[in-house]
Tab-separated table of C-alpha atoms in Angstrom:
chain	number	residue	atom	x	y	z
A	1	MET	CA	-12.713	10.882	2.567
A	2	GLN	CA	-15.727	10.278	0.321
A	3	VAL	CA	-16.456	6.771	-0.948
A	4	ARG	CA	-19.095	6.059	-3.570
A	5	GLY	CA	-21.015	2.812	-3.768
A	6	PRO	CA	-23.522	1.841	-6.448
A	7	TYR	CA	-26.224	3.933	-4.751
A	8	GLY	CA	-24.483	7.166	-3.850
A	9	TRP	CA	-21.746	8.861	-1.870
A	10	VAL	CA	-20.846	8.147	1.734
A	11	ALA	CA	-18.518	10.385	3.738
A	12	PHE	CA	-16.252	8.629	6.218
A	13	GLU	CA	-14.757	10.439	9.181
A	14	SER	CA	-12.913	8.812	12.057
A	15	PRO	CA	-14.219	10.301	15.320
A	16	ARG	CA	-11.406	10.543	17.833
A	17	THR	CA	-13.778	9.550	20.603
A	18	GLN	CA	-14.478	6.135	19.139
A	19	LEU	CA	-10.934	4.800	18.860
A	20	ALA	CA	-8.143	5.718	21.215
A	21	PRO	CA	-4.860	6.393	19.394
A	22	PRO	CA	-1.588	4.913	20.657
A	23	LYS	CA	-0.377	6.452	23.899
A	24	THR	CA	3.196	6.959	22.742
A	25	ILE	CA	3.842	10.461	21.396
A	26	MET	CA	7.360	11.290	20.272
A	27	THR	CA	8.954	14.708	19.920
A	28	PRO	CA	8.570	16.158	16.416
A	29	SER	CA	11.612	15.490	14.293
A	30	ASP	CA	12.685	16.018	10.721
A	31	ASN	CA	13.374	12.282	10.639
A	32	PHE	CA	9.684	11.403	10.848
A	33	PRO	CA	7.753	11.412	7.574
A	34	VAL	CA	5.014	14.003	7.198
A	35	ASN	CA	3.740	13.827	3.625
A	36	PHE	CA	2.170	10.512	2.656
A	37	GLY	CA	0.883	9.698	-0.816
A	38	LEU	CA	-1.345	6.899	-2.051
A	39	ILE	CA	-1.708	5.980	-5.716
A	40	LEU	CA	-5.159	4.964	-6.955
A	41	PHE	CA	-6.170	3.478	-10.308
A	42	PRO	CA	-9.344	1.887	-11.711
A	43	GLY	CA	-9.712	-1.628	-10.344
A	44	PHE	CA	-7.621	-1.145	-7.193
A	45	GLN	CA	-8.025	-3.755	-4.460
A	46	PRO	CA	-9.846	-2.044	-1.549
A	47	LEU	CA	-8.139	-3.953	1.263
A	48	ASP	CA	-4.749	-3.062	-0.214
A	49	VAL	CA	-5.760	0.556	0.365
A	50	PHE	CA	-7.984	0.624	3.429
A	51	GLY	CA	-6.039	-1.943	5.463
A	52	PRO	CA	-2.844	0.132	5.572
A	53	LEU	CA	-4.783	3.402	5.766
A	54	GLY	CA	-6.735	2.125	8.757
A	55	ALA	CA	-3.476	1.763	10.672
A	56	LEU	CA	-1.995	5.019	9.398
A	57	ASN	CA	-5.174	7.019	10.084
A	58	THR	CA	-5.037	6.001	13.726
A	59	LEU	CA	-1.280	6.560	13.929
A	60	ALA	CA	-1.693	10.090	12.592
A	61	GLN	CA	-4.008	11.014	15.479
A	62	SER	CA	-1.120	10.687	17.926
A	63	ARG	CA	1.644	12.285	15.899
A	64	PRO	CA	2.826	15.790	16.835
A	65	GLU	CA	4.275	16.377	13.364
A	66	THR	CA	0.745	16.218	11.837
A	67	PRO	CA	1.050	13.733	8.960
A	68	LYS	CA	-0.791	14.603	5.743
A	69	LEU	CA	-2.287	12.245	3.144
A	70	SER	CA	-2.548	12.877	-0.594
A	71	ILE	CA	-4.670	10.525	-2.696
A	72	ILE	CA	-3.170	10.593	-6.171
A	73	ALA	CA	-4.599	9.409	-9.489
A	74	ALA	CA	-4.487	10.178	-13.199
A	75	THR	CA	-7.408	12.633	-12.858
A	76	LEU	CA	-9.568	14.060	-10.079
A	77	ASP	CA	-12.513	11.900	-11.162
A	78	PRO	CA	-13.681	9.305	-8.622
A	79	VAL	CA	-11.591	6.126	-8.877
A	80	SER	CA	-13.549	2.881	-8.681
A	81	THR	CA	-12.627	-0.569	-7.457
A	82	LYS	CA	-14.507	-1.836	-10.509
A	83	PRO	CA	-11.943	-3.197	-12.993
A	84	PRO	CA	-11.704	-1.368	-16.325
A	85	VAL	CA	-13.525	-3.013	-19.236
A	86	SER	CA	-10.151	-3.809	-20.799
A	87	VAL	CA	-9.600	-6.219	-17.912
A	88	SER	CA	-13.094	-7.530	-17.202
A	89	GLN	CA	-16.438	-7.053	-18.919
A	90	ALA	CA	-18.357	-8.993	-16.290
A	91	PRO	CA	-21.370	-7.070	-14.916
A	92	LEU	CA	-20.571	-5.697	-11.483
A	93	ALA	CA	-22.832	-3.679	-9.190
A	94	PHE	CA	-20.790	-4.055	-5.992
A	95	PHE	CA	-17.935	-1.574	-5.916
A	96	GLU	CA	-16.646	1.584	-4.260
A	97	SER	CA	-15.147	4.808	-5.556
A	98	VAL	CA	-12.708	7.200	-3.909
A	99	VAL	CA	-12.207	10.867	-4.761
A	100	PRO	CA	-8.522	11.756	-5.328
A	101	THR	CA	-7.031	14.897	-3.835
A	102	HIS	CA	-4.310	15.300	-6.481
A	103	THR	CA	-3.375	14.177	-9.955
A	104	PHE	CA	-0.001	12.814	-11.002
A	105	GLU	CA	0.793	16.333	-12.234
A	106	THR	CA	-0.294	18.222	-9.098
A	107	ALA	CA	0.879	15.915	-6.298
A	108	PRO	CA	2.926	17.648	-3.588
A	109	PRO	CA	6.403	16.528	-2.503
A	110	LEU	CA	6.134	13.221	-0.651
A	111	ASP	CA	8.030	11.418	2.077
A	112	VAL	CA	6.174	8.106	1.751
A	113	LEU	CA	4.419	6.642	-1.281
A	114	ILE	CA	2.050	3.672	-0.969
A	115	ILE	CA	1.100	1.667	-4.054
A	116	PRO	CA	-1.748	-0.880	-3.837
A	117	GLY	CA	-2.434	-3.717	-6.235
A	118	GLY	CA	-5.586	-4.835	-7.961
A	119	GLN	CA	-7.064	-6.209	-11.145
A	120	GLY	CA	-6.695	-2.850	-12.863
A	121	LEU	CA	-2.961	-3.436	-13.164
A	122	ARG	CA	-3.661	-5.956	-15.890
A	123	ASP	CA	-4.301	-2.899	-18.066
A	124	ASP	CA	-0.958	-1.740	-19.425
A	125	ALA	CA	-2.045	1.888	-19.715
A	126	VAL	CA	-3.010	1.952	-16.033
A	127	VAL	CA	0.391	0.599	-15.055
A	128	GLN	CA	2.294	2.987	-17.299
A	129	SER	CA	0.836	6.237	-15.971
A	130	ALA	CA	1.289	5.191	-12.330
A	131	ALA	CA	4.785	3.861	-13.033
A	132	GLU	CA	5.898	7.099	-14.662
A	133	PHE	CA	4.754	9.060	-11.617
A	134	THR	CA	6.507	6.622	-9.263
A	135	ALA	CA	9.749	6.904	-11.219
A	136	LYS	CA	9.545	10.701	-11.023
A	137	VAL	CA	9.045	10.919	-7.259
A	138	TYR	CA	11.059	7.921	-6.032
A	139	PRO	CA	14.444	9.712	-5.826
A	140	SER	CA	13.036	12.154	-3.259
A	141	LEU	CA	11.066	9.615	-1.179
A	142	LYS	CA	12.093	8.485	2.269
A	143	TYR	CA	10.086	5.272	1.848
A	144	LEU	CA	8.251	3.376	-0.875
A	145	ILE	CA	5.672	0.783	0.227
A	146	THR	CA	3.949	-1.538	-2.242
A	147	VAL	CA	1.082	-3.862	-1.414
A	148	CYS	CA	0.222	-7.002	-3.363
A	149	THR	CA	0.704	-6.507	-7.123
A	150	GLY	CA	1.475	-2.846	-6.545
A	151	SER	CA	5.089	-4.007	-6.842
A	152	VAL	CA	4.454	-4.291	-10.594
A	153	ILE	CA	4.313	-0.494	-10.834
A	154	ALA	CA	7.686	-0.056	-9.141
A	155	ALA	CA	9.211	-2.912	-11.118
A	156	ARG	CA	7.979	-1.518	-14.424
A	157	VAL	CA	10.379	1.428	-14.311
A	158	GLY	CA	13.355	-0.435	-12.866
A	159	ILE	CA	13.092	0.801	-9.285
A	160	LEU	CA	13.253	-2.793	-8.035
A	161	ASP	CA	16.076	-3.917	-10.323
A	162	GLY	CA	18.683	-5.829	-8.328
A	163	LYS	CA	16.576	-5.575	-5.186
A	164	ARG	CA	14.726	-8.210	-3.188
A	165	ALA	CA	10.943	-7.856	-3.411
A	166	THR	CA	7.767	-9.891	-3.199
A	167	THR	CA	4.218	-9.739	-4.516
A	168	ASN	CA	0.857	-11.542	-4.544
A	169	LYS	CA	1.319	-15.319	-4.659
A	170	ARG	CA	-1.765	-16.106	-6.762
A	171	ALA	CA	-0.571	-13.575	-9.320
A	172	TRP	CA	3.066	-14.608	-8.934
A	173	GLN	CA	3.751	-15.954	-12.410
A	174	TRP	CA	2.230	-12.924	-14.119
A	175	ALA	CA	3.715	-10.289	-11.835
A	176	THR	CA	7.259	-11.641	-11.682
A	177	SER	CA	7.413	-12.307	-15.428
A	178	LEU	CA	7.137	-8.574	-16.099
A	179	ARG	CA	10.617	-7.796	-14.716
A	180	ALA	CA	13.274	-10.494	-14.551
A	181	GLU	CA	15.854	-8.067	-13.115
A	182	VAL	CA	14.101	-8.095	-9.724
A	183	ALA	CA	15.236	-10.558	-7.046
A	184	TRP	CA	11.705	-11.832	-6.431
A	185	VAL	CA	11.331	-13.614	-3.073
A	186	ALA	CA	8.678	-16.315	-3.243
A	187	ARG	CA	8.271	-17.078	0.458
A	188	ALA	CA	7.756	-13.816	2.320
A	189	ARG	CA	4.948	-11.921	3.996
A	190	TRP	CA	6.927	-8.794	3.221
A	191	VAL	CA	10.446	-7.863	2.112
A	192	VAL	CA	12.572	-4.829	2.954
A	193	HIS	CA	15.405	-3.678	0.718
A	194	GLY	CA	16.805	-0.281	1.563
A	195	ASN	CA	13.917	2.174	1.714
A	196	ILE	CA	11.580	-0.093	-0.262
A	197	TRP	CA	9.012	-2.263	1.509
A	198	THR	CA	7.042	-4.757	-0.610
A	199	SER	CA	4.314	-7.073	0.652
A	200	SER	CA	2.633	-10.253	-0.438
A	201	GLY	CA	-1.052	-10.309	-1.363
A	202	VAL	CA	-3.871	-8.108	-0.085
A	203	SER	CA	-4.037	-8.540	3.725
A	204	ALA	CA	-0.234	-8.650	3.883
A	205	GLY	CA	-0.376	-4.905	3.328
A	206	ILE	CA	-1.571	-4.490	6.910
A	207	ASP	CA	1.407	-6.427	8.238
A	208	VAL	CA	3.969	-4.579	6.127
A	209	VAL	CA	2.615	-1.233	7.304
A	210	PHE	CA	2.754	-2.331	10.931
A	211	ALA	CA	6.326	-3.555	10.396
A	212	TRP	CA	7.165	-0.198	8.854
A	213	ILE	CA	5.526	1.651	11.757
A	214	GLU	CA	7.626	-0.392	14.187
A	215	GLU	CA	10.805	0.431	12.260
A	216	VAL	CA	10.083	4.162	12.063
A	217	TYR	CA	8.167	4.916	15.282
A	218	GLY	CA	9.217	2.060	17.563
A	219	GLN	CA	7.883	-1.274	18.785
A	220	GLU	CA	5.807	0.250	21.585
A	221	THR	CA	3.920	2.484	19.165
A	222	ALA	CA	3.282	-0.417	16.770
A	223	THR	CA	2.062	-2.670	19.583
A	224	GLU	CA	-0.236	-0.033	21.088
A	225	LEU	CA	-1.645	0.757	17.656
A	226	ALA	CA	-2.327	-2.918	16.877
A	227	ASP	CA	-4.030	-3.297	20.254
A	228	ALA	CA	-6.153	-0.195	19.611
A	229	LEU	CA	-7.308	-1.743	16.322
A	230	GLU	CA	-7.681	-5.216	17.899
A	231	TYR	CA	-5.392	-6.611	15.222
A	232	GLU	CA	-3.066	-9.571	15.808
A	233	ARG	CA	0.012	-8.920	13.710
A	234	HIS	CA	2.176	-11.347	11.811
A	235	THR	CA	5.600	-10.136	12.944
A	236	ASP	CA	7.674	-12.730	11.070
A	237	ALA	CA	8.417	-11.481	7.551
A	238	SER	CA	9.076	-15.053	6.393
A	239	TRP	CA	5.634	-16.309	7.475
A	240	ASP	CA	3.954	-17.188	4.201
A	241	PRO	CA	1.704	-20.265	3.903
A	242	TYR	CA	0.388	-18.902	0.606
A	243	ALA	CA	3.663	-19.546	-1.187
A	244	GLU	CA	3.269	-23.282	-0.597
A	245	LYS	CA	-0.445	-23.191	-1.399
A	246	ASN	CA	0.408	-21.690	-4.755
A	247	GLY	CA	3.259	-24.089	-5.495
A	248	LEU	CA	6.116	-21.630	-5.036
A	249	SER	CA	9.587	-22.487	-3.796
A	250	GLU	CA	11.630	-20.621	-1.217
A	251	SER	CA	14.272	-19.625	-3.741
A	252	ILE	CA	14.969	-16.118	-4.993
A	253	GLN	CA	14.340	-15.834	-8.703
A	254	ALA	CA	17.041	-13.366	-9.636
């Protein structure tokens, strides 16, 4: 993966010798997902992306079915964490850019789709293009995972209608107002409804991905992976001090 900062491109590669992958290796099976996709848009939140990918990158090193990652955006141009001018015109010289591997038109069939949040989702055009792609591929997905306000993209096209879901607590009023048909859960680190996993804000994306890894690959794999990354998981989906800090009740809104 290539990431661009204000002063040029930097290539990141994860040497296998620096970080031992989990010891558990299961037999290849059609039940395990192989094709992962990640949506990017201008103004994405970097931790929403790189937190979950950090766990999945390491997981992939131990998987016999050889998982593949597609980074998907509207075009193949580098996608920046800098918010679009329609959202913020503040001068910003501290940002990163990621080069997509596919566009919404050329993305391969996917088993898992991950949708991050970020300030860019305040731009309606950004939401619309990503939402249309999500609506197109959702029927064939095994799993949909949204991080932070990434739930707005899934909600936009009705994928979350009648389902329990959560989102960023600081952006709660804005995000939940966009789709009243969703059963928004105020107090939750993450929420699972069917094959849809939605997380609270930013760092919660790491916990929802670990919870998903535990569900799909087993507790031992999730524990070994967390230990390899020296990460102490929140394993209680209802753990959410940020709901109270942002004045939200425990009730479901729909």
